[in-house]
Amino acid sequence: MESLVSIDAQARHCAVPDASGALPLAATAREVTSPRGSTVTWSADPQAYCSDHERATRRNFAERLAALKGLDFAGEHEPSGIYLRPLYVVPSDTLASAGIARSLGIASLHDLFGGVVPHAFVATKAITHGIAGREAARPEGWSPSFAGRVSQSVLRGFSSFSHEDARWAGRRLLEAGPVRVKPVRATGGRGQRVAVSADALDECLAEMDEAEIGEHGVVLEENLDRPVTFSVGQVTVGHSTLSYHGRQRLTRDNAGAEVYGGSDLTLVRGGFDMLLASTGLPPDLRLAIDQAMRYHQAVIDCYPGFFASRVNYDVAQGVGARCAWRSGVLEQSWRLGGASGAELVALEHFGAEPACWCVQASTHEEYGEGVLAPPGAIVHYQGTDSRVGPLTKYALLTAHAHPT
C-alpha cells in the first residue's frame, strides 16, 4: 500500500558537495513503502520568478523532472497538502535558510532541483565581493574569508550595505575606470547602470532605495567593454550528474531592452573534472571553468549548510580598467535558470542513450508575435505573458557524441 505523509516531515542530516568537483550522491536514509513519490513546484516569493512564463516554465520542468525520477507530478505545493513520499521540490528560487528547507522536508540535494543557503544574502550577487573596509555594514552571517578565497576568480569590486559605503567603494573603483552598479536581486542584467564619474555614481545610488541597499546590498564592480559571458554549471538528478560550459546570447525584449536571450552549451556526464578533461578547450574557456570551480568550492567551505543539485556560474571576460583583459565570476545561480532547458534535454538524452557521453544543446528566449520554434525543439512556454508580452521559450538538442 502506498505511504502518505505530510510535507512537514522530520528533517534529515544535510549532504553537501565535496571537493572533487562532482556534487555528491550520498543518499540519506528514508523509509519508502511506495515505488513512486511526488514532485511539486513551490513559490518562494509571490513577487519573484512568478510571472506567467516563469510559472509555466517551472511546471513544464517539474513534470519532466518527475518523469526522470519516476515520481508523480502533484502540482504547486500546498501548505496543508499530503504527498506521496519521497517528495521532490522544484522551487522558484534558492531556499534562503535551513529552516525553510526543513519545513518542506528538504535535507539534501536529492530532495530538490536547486539549492539551499544558510542566509538569504548568500544566494545573491552580494557574496561575490568583499565589503568596503573593516567598519563597513554587513549582514549577520557574512564570511570574512570568502572574498580572499575568490579574489583571483572575480572582477575588482565591492559589496556595500549602506549608501555611504557604496559611495566610498565606487569612488575607489572610479580611480581606475568606469564602474558598474548592480542591484543584487535583479536578473538578466536588468537594473544595472554604468557610472563614469563621481556625480554619475551619486545619481545612480540616489535612485536606489536605501532600505533595499541596507537589507540586500548593492554591488559596485569594474565595467568590462564588450564582454563575453560563459556559463559553467553542474546538475545532479538521482544518480545522474552532468557538467557543462557554454556562452550566453542577448536579445531585445518587447520594450527594446537588451536582455538574456539564451545559451549554447556543451554538456558531459560527470563532474567538473570530466569537463576539464575535454580535449581542445581554449585557454580562456579553461580559465572560466577553473574560476567557477574555485568560486563553488569557496561557497562550500565558507558557508556551511549550503548544498545544491543545480549550480550555474556566469563568468565574464572582456577589457576592463586601463585596457587590461579581465575574467571573473559575476554571479551564481542555485535555482532553475535560463540554461535549465538545455540541462533537462541533456539529462533526458543521457537517460535514453547510455553510451552517449557528451551533447550540445541550446536554449532560446524570443520575444514578439509569430515566433516559430524549429523542428525538434522542446517548447517550455509560448504565449503572451501579462508582464513582458509575447514570448517563446524552447530548447534544442543540436549534437551528441558516443564513445569510439
CSV table of C-alpha atoms in Angstrom, one decimal:
chain,number,residue,atom,x,y,z
A,1,MET,CA,0.0,0.0,0.0
A,2,GLU,CA,1.3,3.5,-0.8
A,3,SER,CA,2.5,5.5,2.1
A,4,LEU,CA,1.2,9.1,2.6
A,5,VAL,CA,3.0,11.6,4.8
A,6,SER,CA,2.6,15.4,5.3
A,7,ILE,CA,5.1,17.7,3.7
A,8,ASP,CA,6.5,18.9,7.0
A,9,ALA,CA,8.2,15.6,7.7
A,10,GLN,CA,11.1,15.3,10.1
A,11,ALA,CA,14.3,16.8,8.7
A,12,ARG,CA,17.3,14.6,8.0
A,13,HIS,CA,21.1,15.5,8.0
A,14,CYS,CA,22.3,17.6,5.1
A,15,ALA,CA,24.7,16.4,2.5
A,16,VAL,CA,27.0,18.9,0.8
A,17,PRO,CA,29.0,18.9,-2.4
A,18,ASP,CA,32.6,17.6,-1.9
A,19,ALA,CA,35.9,19.0,-3.2
A,20,SER,CA,36.3,16.6,-6.1
A,21,GLY,CA,34.3,18.6,-8.5
A,22,ALA,CA,31.1,16.4,-8.6
A,23,LEU,CA,28.1,17.1,-6.5
A,24,PRO,CA,28.0,14.1,-4.0
A,25,LEU,CA,25.5,11.3,-4.4
A,26,ALA,CA,25.5,10.2,-0.8
A,27,ALA,CA,21.9,9.1,0.0
A,28,THR,CA,20.1,9.8,3.2
A,29,ALA,CA,18.2,7.1,5.0
A,30,ARG,CA,14.4,7.2,4.3
A,31,GLU,CA,11.6,4.7,4.6
A,32,VAL,CA,9.7,4.4,1.3
A,33,THR,CA,6.8,2.0,1.1
A,34,SER,CA,5.9,3.0,-2.4
A,35,PRO,CA,7.9,2.8,-5.7
A,36,ARG,CA,6.6,6.2,-6.5
A,37,GLY,CA,6.6,9.6,-4.8
A,38,SER,CA,5.6,13.2,-5.6
A,39,THR,CA,7.2,16.1,-7.3
A,40,VAL,CA,5.8,19.6,-6.5
A,41,THR,CA,6.6,23.2,-7.5
A,42,TRP,CA,7.0,25.8,-4.8
A,43,SER,CA,6.9,29.6,-5.0
A,44,ALA,CA,9.4,31.0,-2.6
A,45,ASP,CA,8.2,34.6,-3.1
A,46,PRO,CA,5.0,35.6,-4.8
A,47,GLN,CA,6.8,38.7,-6.2
A,48,ALA,CA,9.8,36.9,-7.6
A,49,TYR,CA,10.1,34.5,-10.6
A,50,CYS,CA,6.3,34.2,-10.6
A,51,SER,CA,5.3,35.8,-13.9
A,52,ASP,CA,3.1,33.8,-16.2
A,53,HIS,CA,6.0,32.5,-18.3
A,54,GLU,CA,8.1,31.6,-15.2
A,55,ARG,CA,5.3,29.6,-13.6
A,56,ALA,CA,4.5,27.8,-16.8
A,57,THR,CA,8.2,27.0,-17.4
A,58,ARG,CA,8.7,25.8,-13.8
A,59,ARG,CA,5.7,23.5,-14.2
A,60,ASN,CA,7.0,22.1,-17.5
A,61,PHE,CA,10.4,21.4,-16.0
A,62,ALA,CA,8.9,19.8,-12.9
A,63,GLU,CA,6.8,17.5,-14.9
A,64,ARG,CA,9.8,16.3,-16.8
A,65,LEU,CA,11.9,16.0,-13.7
A,66,ALA,CA,9.2,13.9,-12.2
A,67,ALA,CA,9.4,11.6,-15.2
A,68,LEU,CA,13.2,11.4,-14.9
A,69,LYS,CA,12.9,10.4,-11.2
A,70,GLY,CA,9.9,8.1,-11.6
A,71,LEU,CA,7.7,10.2,-9.5
A,72,ASP,CA,4.2,11.6,-9.9
A,73,PHE,CA,3.7,15.3,-10.5
A,74,ALA,CA,1.5,16.8,-7.8
A,75,GLY,CA,1.3,20.4,-9.0
A,76,GLU,CA,2.0,23.5,-6.9
A,77,HIS,CA,2.8,22.9,-3.2
A,78,GLU,CA,0.0,23.5,-0.7
A,79,PRO,CA,1.0,24.0,2.9
A,80,SER,CA,-1.7,21.6,4.1
A,81,GLY,CA,-1.0,19.1,1.4
A,82,ILE,CA,-0.5,15.4,1.9
A,83,TYR,CA,2.0,13.9,-0.6
A,84,LEU,CA,3.4,10.5,-1.5
A,85,ARG,CA,7.0,10.0,-0.4
A,86,PRO,CA,9.7,10.5,-1.5
A,87,LEU,CA,9.0,14.2,-2.1
A,88,TYR,CA,11.0,16.2,-4.7
A,89,VAL,CA,10.6,20.0,-4.7
A,90,VAL,CA,11.2,22.4,-7.7
A,91,PRO,CA,11.3,25.8,-6.1
A,92,SER,CA,11.1,29.2,-7.8
A,93,ASP,CA,14.3,30.4,-6.1
A,94,THR,CA,17.2,29.3,-3.9
A,95,LEU,CA,15.9,28.4,-0.4
A,96,ALA,CA,17.1,31.2,1.9
A,97,SER,CA,17.5,29.2,5.1
A,98,ALA,CA,17.8,25.7,6.6
A,99,GLY,CA,14.5,26.3,8.4
A,100,ILE,CA,12.6,26.9,5.1
A,101,ALA,CA,14.2,23.7,3.7
A,102,ARG,CA,13.2,21.7,6.8
A,103,SER,CA,9.6,23.0,6.5
A,104,LEU,CA,9.5,21.4,3.0
A,105,GLY,CA,11.1,18.2,4.1
A,106,ILE,CA,14.3,19.0,2.2
A,107,ALA,CA,17.5,17.7,3.8
A,108,SER,CA,19.8,17.0,0.9
A,109,LEU,CA,20.4,17.9,-2.7
A,110,HIS,CA,18.4,14.8,-3.7
A,111,ASP,CA,15.2,16.5,-2.4
A,112,LEU,CA,15.1,19.5,-4.7
A,113,PHE,CA,16.1,20.9,-8.1
A,114,GLY,CA,18.0,24.0,-6.8
A,115,GLY,CA,19.9,24.9,-3.7
A,116,VAL,CA,19.7,25.8,0.0
A,117,VAL,CA,21.8,28.6,1.6
A,118,PRO,CA,22.3,29.4,5.3
A,119,HIS,CA,21.5,33.1,4.9
A,120,ALA,CA,19.4,34.9,2.2
A,121,PHE,CA,22.3,37.2,1.1
A,122,VAL,CA,24.4,34.1,0.1
A,123,ALA,CA,22.0,33.5,-2.8
A,124,THR,CA,22.7,37.0,-4.3
A,125,LYS,CA,25.5,38.8,-6.1
A,126,ALA,CA,26.4,40.3,-2.8
A,127,ILE,CA,28.8,37.5,-1.7
A,128,THR,CA,30.9,37.9,-4.8
A,129,HIS,CA,32.9,40.8,-3.4
A,130,GLY,CA,34.3,42.0,-0.1
A,131,ILE,CA,32.9,44.9,1.8
A,132,ALA,CA,34.3,48.4,1.8
A,133,GLY,CA,36.6,48.3,4.9
A,134,ARG,CA,36.5,46.9,8.5
A,135,GLU,CA,33.8,49.2,9.7
A,136,ALA,CA,31.5,48.8,6.7
A,137,ALA,CA,28.0,47.5,7.3
A,138,ARG,CA,27.5,43.8,6.7
A,139,PRO,CA,24.6,41.3,7.2
A,140,GLU,CA,24.7,38.7,10.0
A,141,GLY,CA,26.5,35.5,8.9
A,142,TRP,CA,28.8,37.4,6.5
A,143,SER,CA,32.0,35.3,5.9
A,144,PRO,CA,35.1,37.5,6.2
A,145,SER,CA,37.2,34.9,4.4
A,146,PHE,CA,35.2,34.4,1.2
A,147,ALA,CA,36.4,37.5,-0.7
A,148,GLY,CA,40.0,36.4,-0.2
A,149,ARG,CA,39.3,32.9,-1.4
A,150,VAL,CA,37.8,34.1,-4.7
A,151,SER,CA,40.0,37.2,-5.3
A,152,GLN,CA,41.6,35.5,-8.3
A,153,SER,CA,38.2,34.3,-9.7
A,154,VAL,CA,36.2,37.5,-9.7
A,155,LEU,CA,36.5,41.1,-11.1
A,156,ARG,CA,37.5,44.0,-9.0
A,157,GLY,CA,34.6,45.2,-6.9
A,158,PHE,CA,32.9,45.8,-3.6
A,159,SER,CA,29.6,44.8,-2.0
A,160,SER,CA,28.0,47.6,0.1
A,161,PHE,CA,25.1,47.6,2.6
A,162,SER,CA,24.8,51.4,3.0
A,163,HIS,CA,24.8,54.4,0.7
A,164,GLU,CA,27.8,55.8,2.5
A,165,ASP,CA,29.8,52.6,2.0
A,166,ALA,CA,28.7,52.4,-1.6
A,167,ARG,CA,29.8,56.0,-2.4
A,168,TRP,CA,33.3,55.2,-0.9
A,169,ALA,CA,33.7,52.0,-2.7
A,170,GLY,CA,32.5,53.4,-6.0
A,171,ARG,CA,34.9,56.4,-5.8
A,172,ARG,CA,37.8,54.0,-5.2
A,173,LEU,CA,36.9,51.9,-8.2
A,174,LEU,CA,36.5,55.1,-10.4
A,175,GLU,CA,40.2,55.8,-9.9
A,176,ALA,CA,40.8,53.0,-12.4
A,177,GLY,CA,37.8,53.4,-14.8
A,178,PRO,CA,34.0,53.1,-15.2
A,179,VAL,CA,32.0,51.4,-12.5
A,180,ARG,CA,29.0,49.1,-13.0
A,181,VAL,CA,26.3,49.5,-10.3
A,182,LYS,CA,24.3,46.3,-9.8
A,183,PRO,CA,21.2,45.7,-7.7
A,184,VAL,CA,21.9,42.3,-6.1
A,185,ARG,CA,18.5,40.7,-6.7
A,186,ALA,CA,17.9,41.7,-10.3
A,187,THR,CA,18.4,39.1,-13.0
A,188,GLY,CA,19.3,39.2,-16.7
A,189,GLY,CA,21.3,42.4,-16.4
A,190,ARG,CA,18.1,44.4,-15.5
A,191,GLY,CA,18.6,47.5,-13.4
A,192,GLN,CA,22.3,47.8,-13.9
A,193,ARG,CA,24.0,51.1,-14.8
A,194,VAL,CA,27.5,52.3,-15.6
A,195,ALA,CA,28.9,55.3,-13.8
A,196,VAL,CA,31.9,57.2,-15.4
A,197,SER,CA,32.2,59.9,-12.7
A,198,ALA,CA,31.5,60.6,-9.1
A,199,ASP,CA,28.5,62.6,-9.9
A,200,ALA,CA,27.1,59.9,-12.1
A,201,LEU,CA,27.7,57.4,-9.3
A,202,ASP,CA,25.9,59.5,-6.8
A,203,GLU,CA,23.0,59.8,-9.2
A,204,CYS,CA,22.8,56.0,-9.6
A,205,LEU,CA,22.9,55.4,-5.9
A,206,ALA,CA,20.3,58.2,-5.1
A,207,GLU,CA,17.8,56.4,-7.3
A,208,MET,CA,18.2,53.2,-5.3
A,209,ASP,CA,16.1,52.6,-2.2
A,210,GLU,CA,18.2,53.0,1.0
A,211,ALA,CA,16.2,50.2,2.8
A,212,GLU,CA,16.8,47.9,-0.2
A,213,ILE,CA,20.6,48.5,0.0
A,214,GLY,CA,20.6,48.1,3.7
A,215,GLU,CA,18.8,44.8,3.7
A,216,HIS,CA,20.1,43.2,0.5
A,217,GLY,CA,23.2,45.3,-0.6
A,218,VAL,CA,24.5,46.7,-3.9
A,219,VAL,CA,27.4,45.6,-6.0
A,220,LEU,CA,29.9,48.0,-7.5
A,221,GLU,CA,32.2,46.4,-10.0
A,222,GLU,CA,34.7,47.3,-12.7
A,223,ASN,CA,33.0,47.6,-16.0
A,224,LEU,CA,34.0,45.4,-18.9
A,225,ASP,CA,33.9,46.6,-22.5
A,226,ARG,CA,32.2,44.2,-25.0
A,227,PRO,CA,32.3,41.2,-22.5
A,228,VAL,CA,31.7,37.6,-23.4
A,229,THR,CA,29.8,35.7,-20.8
A,230,PHE,CA,30.4,32.0,-20.2
A,231,SER,CA,28.1,29.7,-18.3
A,232,VAL,CA,29.6,27.0,-16.2
A,233,GLY,CA,27.4,24.6,-14.3
A,234,GLN,CA,26.5,21.2,-12.9
A,235,VAL,CA,23.3,19.3,-12.3
A,236,THR,CA,22.6,16.2,-10.2
A,237,VAL,CA,19.2,14.4,-10.6
A,238,GLY,CA,19.0,11.0,-9.0
A,239,HIS,CA,22.2,9.0,-9.8
A,240,SER,CA,23.0,11.2,-12.8
A,241,THR,CA,25.4,14.1,-12.8
A,242,LEU,CA,26.3,16.3,-15.7
A,243,SER,CA,28.5,19.3,-16.1
A,244,TYR,CA,28.7,21.9,-18.8
A,245,HIS,CA,30.1,25.1,-20.3
A,246,GLY,CA,28.7,27.5,-22.8
A,247,ARG,CA,28.0,31.0,-23.8
A,248,GLN,CA,25.1,33.3,-23.3
A,249,ARG,CA,23.3,35.3,-26.0
A,250,LEU,CA,21.5,38.6,-25.7
A,251,THR,CA,18.3,39.7,-27.4
A,252,ARG,CA,15.8,42.5,-27.3
A,253,ASP,CA,12.6,42.2,-25.3
A,254,ASN,CA,9.3,43.7,-26.3
A,255,ALA,CA,10.2,47.0,-24.8
A,256,GLY,CA,13.5,47.1,-26.8
A,257,ALA,CA,15.7,46.5,-23.7
A,258,GLU,CA,18.7,44.2,-24.1
A,259,VAL,CA,18.1,41.0,-22.0
A,260,TYR,CA,19.1,37.4,-21.8
A,261,GLY,CA,18.2,35.5,-25.0
A,262,GLY,CA,19.5,32.0,-24.4
A,263,SER,CA,22.6,29.8,-24.0
A,264,ASP,CA,24.6,27.5,-26.2
A,265,LEU,CA,26.0,24.7,-24.1
A,266,THR,CA,28.3,21.6,-24.2
A,267,LEU,CA,27.3,19.1,-21.6
A,268,VAL,CA,29.1,16.0,-20.4
A,269,ARG,CA,28.4,13.1,-18.0
A,270,GLY,CA,30.1,13.5,-14.6
A,271,GLY,CA,31.7,16.3,-12.5
A,272,PHE,CA,33.7,19.3,-13.3
A,273,ASP,CA,36.8,17.1,-13.7
A,274,MET,CA,35.2,15.5,-16.7
A,275,LEU,CA,34.5,18.9,-18.2
A,276,LEU,CA,38.2,19.9,-17.8
A,277,ALA,CA,39.3,16.6,-19.3
A,278,SER,CA,37.6,17.6,-22.6
A,279,THR,CA,40.2,18.0,-25.4
A,280,GLY,CA,40.6,21.2,-27.3
A,281,LEU,CA,39.4,23.6,-24.6
A,282,PRO,CA,40.8,27.1,-25.4
A,283,PRO,CA,42.7,28.8,-22.6
A,284,ASP,CA,40.0,31.4,-21.9
A,285,LEU,CA,37.3,28.8,-21.5
A,286,ARG,CA,39.6,26.6,-19.3
A,287,LEU,CA,40.2,29.7,-17.1
A,288,ALA,CA,36.4,30.3,-16.9
A,289,ILE,CA,35.8,26.7,-15.7
A,290,ASP,CA,38.6,26.9,-13.2
A,291,GLN,CA,37.3,30.2,-11.8
A,292,ALA,CA,33.8,28.8,-11.5
A,293,MET,CA,35.1,25.7,-9.7
A,294,ARG,CA,37.1,27.8,-7.2
A,295,TYR,CA,34.1,30.0,-6.5
A,296,HIS,CA,31.9,26.9,-6.0
A,297,GLN,CA,34.4,25.4,-3.5
A,298,ALA,CA,34.8,28.6,-1.6
A,299,VAL,CA,31.0,28.7,-1.1
A,300,ILE,CA,31.0,25.2,0.3
A,301,ASP,CA,33.9,26.0,2.7
A,302,CYS,CA,32.9,29.4,3.8
A,303,TYR,CA,29.1,29.0,4.2
A,304,PRO,CA,28.3,25.7,6.0
A,305,GLY,CA,24.8,24.4,5.3
A,306,PHE,CA,25.0,25.2,1.6
A,307,PHE,CA,24.0,22.4,-0.7
A,308,ALA,CA,22.6,22.4,-4.3
A,309,SER,CA,21.7,19.9,-7.0
A,310,ARG,CA,21.8,22.7,-9.6
A,311,VAL,CA,24.6,25.2,-9.8
A,312,ASN,CA,25.4,27.7,-12.5
A,313,TYR,CA,28.1,30.4,-12.6
A,314,ASP,CA,28.3,33.3,-15.0
A,315,VAL,CA,31.9,34.2,-15.9
A,316,ALA,CA,32.5,37.4,-17.9
A,317,GLN,CA,35.7,38.1,-19.9
A,318,GLY,CA,36.5,41.4,-21.6
A,319,VAL,CA,38.5,44.6,-21.5
A,320,GLY,CA,38.4,46.3,-18.1
A,321,ALA,CA,40.2,49.2,-16.4
A,322,ARG,CA,43.3,50.6,-18.1
A,323,CYS,CA,42.6,48.3,-21.1
A,324,ALA,CA,43.5,45.2,-19.2
A,325,TRP,CA,41.9,41.9,-20.3
A,326,ARG,CA,39.9,40.6,-17.3
A,327,SER,CA,38.0,37.4,-16.4
A,328,GLY,CA,35.8,36.7,-13.4
A,329,VAL,CA,32.7,35.1,-12.0
A,330,LEU,CA,29.8,37.7,-12.0
A,331,GLU,CA,27.3,35.7,-10.0
A,332,GLN,CA,25.9,32.3,-9.1
A,333,SER,CA,22.5,30.6,-9.6
A,334,TRP,CA,21.3,27.8,-7.5
A,335,ARG,CA,17.8,27.6,-8.9
A,336,LEU,CA,16.0,27.0,-12.2
A,337,GLY,CA,17.6,29.3,-14.7
A,338,GLY,CA,17.9,30.2,-18.3
A,339,ALA,CA,20.1,27.2,-19.1
A,340,SER,CA,17.8,24.7,-17.4
A,341,GLY,CA,16.0,23.8,-20.6
A,342,ALA,CA,19.3,22.5,-22.1
A,343,GLU,CA,20.1,20.8,-18.8
A,344,LEU,CA,16.9,18.8,-19.0
A,345,VAL,CA,17.3,18.0,-22.7
A,346,ALA,CA,20.7,16.6,-21.9
A,347,LEU,CA,19.5,14.6,-18.9
A,348,GLU,CA,16.7,13.1,-20.9
A,349,HIS,CA,19.1,12.2,-23.8
A,350,PHE,CA,21.7,10.7,-21.5
A,351,GLY,CA,19.0,8.6,-19.8
A,352,ALA,CA,17.8,7.3,-23.2
A,353,GLU,CA,21.3,6.8,-24.7
A,354,PRO,CA,23.6,5.2,-22.0
A,355,ALA,CA,26.5,5.2,-24.4
A,356,CYS,CA,26.4,8.9,-25.0
A,357,TRP,CA,28.9,11.0,-23.0
A,358,CYS,CA,28.5,14.5,-24.5
A,359,VAL,CA,25.8,16.6,-26.1
A,360,GLN,CA,25.4,20.1,-27.4
A,361,ALA,CA,22.2,21.9,-26.6
A,362,SER,CA,20.8,25.4,-26.7
A,363,THR,CA,18.1,27.4,-25.0
A,364,HIS,CA,16.2,30.3,-26.7
A,365,GLU,CA,14.0,33.1,-25.4
A,366,GLU,CA,12.4,35.0,-28.3
A,367,TYR,CA,10.1,38.0,-27.9
A,368,GLY,CA,7.3,39.1,-30.2
A,369,GLU,CA,4.4,37.6,-32.2
A,370,GLY,CA,4.7,34.8,-34.7
A,371,VAL,CA,7.8,33.1,-33.4
A,372,LEU,CA,8.1,29.5,-34.7
A,373,ALA,CA,10.3,27.1,-32.8
A,374,PRO,CA,12.4,24.9,-35.2
A,375,PRO,CA,11.7,21.2,-35.8
A,376,GLY,CA,12.8,19.1,-32.8
A,377,ALA,CA,12.6,21.9,-30.3
A,378,ILE,CA,11.0,21.3,-26.9
A,379,VAL,CA,8.9,24.4,-26.1
A,380,HIS,CA,8.7,25.4,-22.5
A,381,TYR,CA,6.4,28.4,-23.0
A,382,GLN,CA,4.7,30.1,-25.8
A,383,GLY,CA,2.1,32.8,-25.1
A,384,THR,CA,1.5,36.4,-24.1
A,385,ASP,CA,2.9,37.0,-20.6
A,386,SER,CA,1.0,39.7,-18.7
A,387,ARG,CA,4.3,41.4,-17.7
A,388,VAL,CA,6.6,41.0,-20.7
A,389,GLY,CA,4.2,40.4,-23.6
A,390,PRO,CA,4.6,37.8,-26.4
A,391,LEU,CA,7.4,35.3,-25.6
A,392,THR,CA,8.5,31.9,-26.8
A,393,LYS,CA,11.0,29.8,-24.8
A,394,TYR,CA,12.4,26.5,-26.1
A,395,ALA,CA,15.4,24.2,-26.0
A,396,LEU,CA,17.1,22.3,-28.8
A,397,LEU,CA,19.5,19.3,-28.8
A,398,THR,CA,21.9,20.1,-31.6
A,399,ALA,CA,24.6,17.4,-31.5
A,400,HIS,CA,25.7,14.4,-29.4
A,401,ALA,CA,28.7,12.1,-29.2
A,402,HIS,CA,29.2,8.4,-28.4
A,403,PRO,CA,32.5,6.7,-27.4
A,404,THR,CA,34.5,5.5,-30.3
